[in-house]
């Protein structure tokens, strides 16, 4: 199994993704008025959920979250930071979305890379990159009793930026152009696409000629 990035760089990219996703989970817990234990649980699930799913699928067992102390401690650090330094309530929602977008960008790249390193095809690697990026956010929303952003038509596009980032990573692998600069650029691309979707209200289309007697729900 050839590694595209050095183990040290891959490790720090993973920790960075876990941290920013964990921040979004802890901030959502504050908005939902959870206690400190609930904050820690939501931070851990958000930061580690997608990576755990990826590692189980590709057979990287036991998952890194259970063998590397840094993976377990990072969500706790994020929880402590949010517990003491969270922004004013009216600004929490925006902070959640920004950190979530950052995690989405990082994990669609690292998830695709690791899946391909374990022998998956480029297409399967990109799919697993999407699952890595979106999995933690889906679990976070479910535990917070919210419909996952991934499934809501009335929320700005969520999966599309991750799909773009994962697909771009797969293309870079195919062209043997993987390096820290290109991977950073790909993560930033997915991040910016998500922020633009939030800024301009981009949404995925619903069923053609949709008919429903029920009013739209938000």
Tab-separated table of C-alpha atoms in Angstrom:
chain	number	residue	atom	x	y	z
A	1	UNK	CA	0.000	0.000	0.000
A	2	UNK	CA	1.629	3.232	-1.163
A	3	UNK	CA	1.082	6.379	0.850
A	4	UNK	CA	0.442	9.629	-1.027
A	5	UNK	CA	1.280	11.819	1.971
A	6	UNK	CA	3.716	11.267	4.804
A	7	UNK	CA	2.197	9.518	7.843
A	8	UNK	CA	2.907	12.611	9.934
A	9	UNK	CA	1.102	14.944	7.529
A	10	UNK	CA	-1.834	12.531	7.170
A	11	UNK	CA	-2.060	12.354	10.966
A	12	UNK	CA	-2.132	16.133	11.384
A	13	UNK	CA	-4.684	16.562	8.610
A	14	UNK	CA	-6.918	14.031	10.348
A	15	UNK	CA	-6.522	15.790	13.703
A	16	UNK	CA	-7.296	19.155	12.122
A	17	UNK	CA	-10.452	17.775	10.528
A	18	UNK	CA	-11.501	16.133	13.783
A	19	UNK	CA	-10.919	19.374	15.674
A	20	UNK	CA	-12.968	21.640	13.415
A	21	UNK	CA	-15.792	19.101	13.172
A	22	UNK	CA	-15.722	18.640	16.950
A	23	UNK	CA	-16.002	22.408	17.382
A	24	UNK	CA	-19.136	22.386	15.227
A	25	UNK	CA	-20.584	19.544	17.282
A	26	UNK	CA	-19.881	21.260	20.600
A	27	UNK	CA	-21.302	24.549	19.320
A	28	UNK	CA	-24.491	22.832	18.195
A	29	UNK	CA	-24.734	21.281	21.669
A	30	UNK	CA	-24.556	24.780	23.173
A	31	UNK	CA	-27.310	25.954	20.841
A	32	UNK	CA	-29.437	22.961	21.894
A	33	UNK	CA	-28.723	23.757	25.567
A	34	UNK	CA	-26.878	20.464	26.268
A	35	UNK	CA	-24.744	20.075	29.385
A	36	UNK	CA	-20.980	19.577	29.247
A	37	UNK	CA	-21.322	15.791	28.859
A	38	UNK	CA	-23.694	16.267	25.938
A	39	UNK	CA	-21.236	18.728	24.430
A	40	UNK	CA	-18.422	16.178	24.669
A	41	UNK	CA	-20.539	13.401	23.152
A	42	UNK	CA	-21.677	15.566	20.248
A	43	UNK	CA	-18.127	16.810	19.665
A	44	UNK	CA	-16.730	13.263	19.644
A	45	UNK	CA	-19.435	11.868	17.378
A	46	UNK	CA	-19.061	14.736	14.912
A	47	UNK	CA	-15.281	14.619	14.849
A	48	UNK	CA	-14.803	10.850	14.788
A	49	UNK	CA	-17.973	9.409	13.233
A	50	UNK	CA	-17.035	9.722	9.568
A	51	UNK	CA	-13.510	8.435	10.125
A	52	UNK	CA	-14.742	5.458	12.138
A	53	UNK	CA	-17.105	4.492	9.329
A	54	UNK	CA	-14.306	4.833	6.769
A	55	UNK	CA	-11.856	2.731	8.754
A	56	UNK	CA	-14.397	-0.039	9.326
A	57	UNK	CA	-15.275	-0.186	5.620
A	58	UNK	CA	-11.656	-0.342	4.412
A	59	UNK	CA	-10.606	-2.774	7.160
A	60	UNK	CA	-8.287	-0.389	9.011
A	61	UNK	CA	-9.031	-1.997	12.354
A	62	UNK	CA	-8.921	-1.226	15.129
A	63	UNK	CA	-9.819	2.300	13.940
A	64	UNK	CA	-7.327	5.066	14.646
A	65	UNK	CA	-9.809	6.654	17.062
A	66	UNK	CA	-9.196	3.706	19.425
A	67	UNK	CA	-5.439	3.366	18.973
A	68	UNK	CA	-4.213	6.981	18.879
A	69	UNK	CA	-4.697	9.040	22.028
A	70	UNK	CA	-4.627	12.249	19.992
A	71	UNK	CA	-7.784	11.240	18.140
A	72	UNK	CA	-9.641	10.700	21.404
A	73	UNK	CA	-8.354	13.850	23.111
A	74	UNK	CA	-8.953	16.273	20.228
A	75	UNK	CA	-12.776	16.352	20.622
A	76	UNK	CA	-12.322	16.899	24.363
A	77	UNK	CA	-10.032	19.857	23.717
A	78	UNK	CA	-12.628	21.294	21.353
A	79	UNK	CA	-15.297	20.795	24.021
A	80	UNK	CA	-13.279	22.666	26.635
A	81	UNK	CA	-12.648	25.564	24.231
A	82	UNK	CA	-16.323	25.863	23.340
A	83	UNK	CA	-17.419	25.459	26.974
A	84	UNK	CA	-15.470	28.512	28.078
A	85	UNK	CA	-15.151	30.591	24.918
A	86	UNK	CA	-18.282	29.995	22.837
A	87	UNK	CA	-19.567	33.142	21.057
A	88	UNK	CA	-22.790	34.912	21.831
A	89	UNK	CA	-25.898	32.788	21.291
A	90	UNK	CA	-27.035	34.716	18.230
A	91	UNK	CA	-23.692	33.989	16.524
A	92	UNK	CA	-23.423	30.286	17.344
A	93	UNK	CA	-25.350	29.038	14.319
A	94	UNK	CA	-23.019	30.825	11.911
A	95	UNK	CA	-19.968	29.458	13.727
A	96	UNK	CA	-21.341	25.904	13.535
A	97	UNK	CA	-21.785	26.218	9.777
A	98	UNK	CA	-18.306	27.639	9.173
A	99	UNK	CA	-16.525	24.970	11.210
A	100	UNK	CA	-18.687	22.275	9.652
A	101	UNK	CA	-17.707	23.523	6.183
A	102	UNK	CA	-14.029	23.400	7.153
A	103	UNK	CA	-14.357	19.822	8.392
A	104	UNK	CA	-16.256	18.878	5.245
A	105	UNK	CA	-13.427	20.193	3.084
A	106	UNK	CA	-10.669	18.442	5.011
A	107	UNK	CA	-12.354	15.066	5.414
A	108	UNK	CA	-13.499	14.663	1.805
A	109	UNK	CA	-9.799	14.860	0.885
A	110	UNK	CA	-8.282	12.705	3.639
A	111	UNK	CA	-11.095	10.145	3.406
A	112	UNK	CA	-10.592	9.692	-0.337
A	113	UNK	CA	-6.818	9.401	0.048
A	114	UNK	CA	-6.959	6.813	2.799
A	115	UNK	CA	-9.598	4.727	1.017
A	116	UNK	CA	-7.475	4.564	-2.129
A	117	UNK	CA	-4.375	3.702	-0.134
A	118	UNK	CA	-6.269	0.649	1.153
A	119	UNK	CA	-6.940	-0.600	-2.359
A	120	UNK	CA	-10.309	0.869	-3.315
A	121	UNK	CA	-10.917	2.102	-6.851
A	122	UNK	CA	-10.966	5.820	-7.544
A	123	UNK	CA	-14.765	5.891	-7.713
A	124	UNK	CA	-15.203	3.914	-4.503
A	125	UNK	CA	-12.561	6.054	-2.808
A	126	UNK	CA	-14.438	9.231	-3.738
A	127	UNK	CA	-17.703	7.768	-2.408
A	128	UNK	CA	-16.009	6.885	0.860
A	129	UNK	CA	-14.464	10.354	0.953
A	130	UNK	CA	-17.980	11.769	0.840
A	131	UNK	CA	-19.073	9.394	3.610
A	132	UNK	CA	-16.074	10.428	5.723
A	133	UNK	CA	-16.893	14.098	5.264
A	134	UNK	CA	-20.653	13.865	5.840
A	135	UNK	CA	-20.940	10.976	8.294
A	136	UNK	CA	-20.036	12.867	11.445
A	137	UNK	CA	-22.385	15.738	10.619
A	138	UNK	CA	-25.268	13.330	9.982
A	139	UNK	CA	-24.725	11.601	13.343
A	140	UNK	CA	-24.439	14.983	15.070
A	141	UNK	CA	-27.752	16.189	13.669
A	142	UNK	CA	-29.539	12.918	14.518
A	143	UNK	CA	-28.334	13.032	18.131
A	144	UNK	CA	-29.358	16.686	18.348
A	145	UNK	CA	-32.846	15.705	17.141
A	146	UNK	CA	-32.524	17.549	13.845
A	147	UNK	CA	-33.063	16.327	10.290
A	148	UNK	CA	-29.531	15.974	8.848
A	149	UNK	CA	-28.533	18.847	6.593
A	150	UNK	CA	-27.553	16.241	4.009
A	151	UNK	CA	-31.232	15.313	3.559
A	152	UNK	CA	-32.973	18.675	3.804
A	153	UNK	CA	-34.058	20.387	0.579
A	154	UNK	CA	-34.534	23.700	2.367
A	155	UNK	CA	-30.902	23.823	3.466
A	156	UNK	CA	-28.083	24.966	1.225
A	157	UNK	CA	-26.299	22.189	-0.689
A	158	UNK	CA	-24.212	20.103	1.703
A	159	UNK	CA	-23.069	16.988	-0.126
A	160	UNK	CA	-22.184	18.689	-3.428
A	161	UNK	CA	-19.058	20.486	-2.105
A	162	UNK	CA	-17.851	17.205	-0.572
A	163	UNK	CA	-18.547	15.372	-3.842
A	164	UNK	CA	-16.539	18.001	-5.730
A	165	UNK	CA	-13.661	17.753	-3.247
A	166	UNK	CA	-13.622	13.943	-3.252
A	167	UNK	CA	-13.855	13.778	-7.054
A	168	UNK	CA	-11.075	16.340	-7.452
A	169	UNK	CA	-8.904	14.307	-5.074
A	170	UNK	CA	-9.568	11.151	-7.103
A	171	UNK	CA	-8.586	12.971	-10.299
A	172	UNK	CA	-5.364	14.180	-8.679
A	173	UNK	CA	-4.578	10.618	-7.615
A	174	UNK	CA	-5.212	9.435	-11.168
A	175	UNK	CA	-2.913	12.128	-12.545
A	176	UNK	CA	-0.251	11.468	-9.892
A	177	UNK	CA	-0.542	15.067	-8.701
A	178	UNK	CA	-1.028	14.426	-4.998
A	179	UNK	CA	1.044	16.662	-2.748
A	180	UNK	CA	0.389	18.952	0.231
A	181	UNK	CA	-0.265	21.970	-2.015
A	182	UNK	CA	-2.834	20.277	-4.265
A	183	UNK	CA	-4.542	18.598	-1.330
A	184	UNK	CA	-4.791	21.886	0.546
A	185	UNK	CA	-6.198	23.535	-2.555
A	186	UNK	CA	-8.802	20.784	-2.951
A	187	UNK	CA	-9.897	21.060	0.676
A	188	UNK	CA	-10.157	24.841	0.320
A	189	UNK	CA	-12.204	24.397	-2.869
A	190	UNK	CA	-14.786	22.245	-1.077
A	191	UNK	CA	-14.784	24.645	1.889
A	192	UNK	CA	-15.337	27.705	-0.300
A	193	UNK	CA	-18.099	25.981	-2.293
A	194	UNK	CA	-19.928	25.221	0.931
A	195	UNK	CA	-19.520	28.807	2.164
A	196	UNK	CA	-20.759	30.156	-1.168
A	197	UNK	CA	-23.782	27.858	-0.950
A	198	UNK	CA	-24.489	29.264	2.501
A	199	UNK	CA	-23.969	32.834	1.333
A	200	UNK	CA	-26.133	32.647	-1.764
A	201	UNK	CA	-28.649	30.011	-0.702
A	202	UNK	CA	-27.746	27.415	-3.329
A	203	UNK	CA	-30.005	24.356	-3.112
A	204	UNK	CA	-30.229	21.055	-4.923
A	205	UNK	CA	-33.334	20.585	-7.111
A	206	UNK	CA	-36.287	18.527	-5.914
A	207	UNK	CA	-38.354	16.086	-7.957
A	208	UNK	CA	-39.496	17.396	-11.361
A	209	UNK	CA	-43.091	18.692	-11.384
A	210	UNK	CA	-43.384	17.907	-7.692
A	211	UNK	CA	-46.954	17.741	-6.443
A	212	UNK	CA	-47.850	17.693	-2.756
A	213	UNK	CA	-50.882	18.569	-0.692
A	214	UNK	CA	-48.682	19.215	2.309
A	215	UNK	CA	-47.020	22.586	2.816
A	216	UNK	CA	-43.240	22.746	2.668
A	217	UNK	CA	-41.565	22.154	5.999
A	218	UNK	CA	-38.407	23.806	7.146
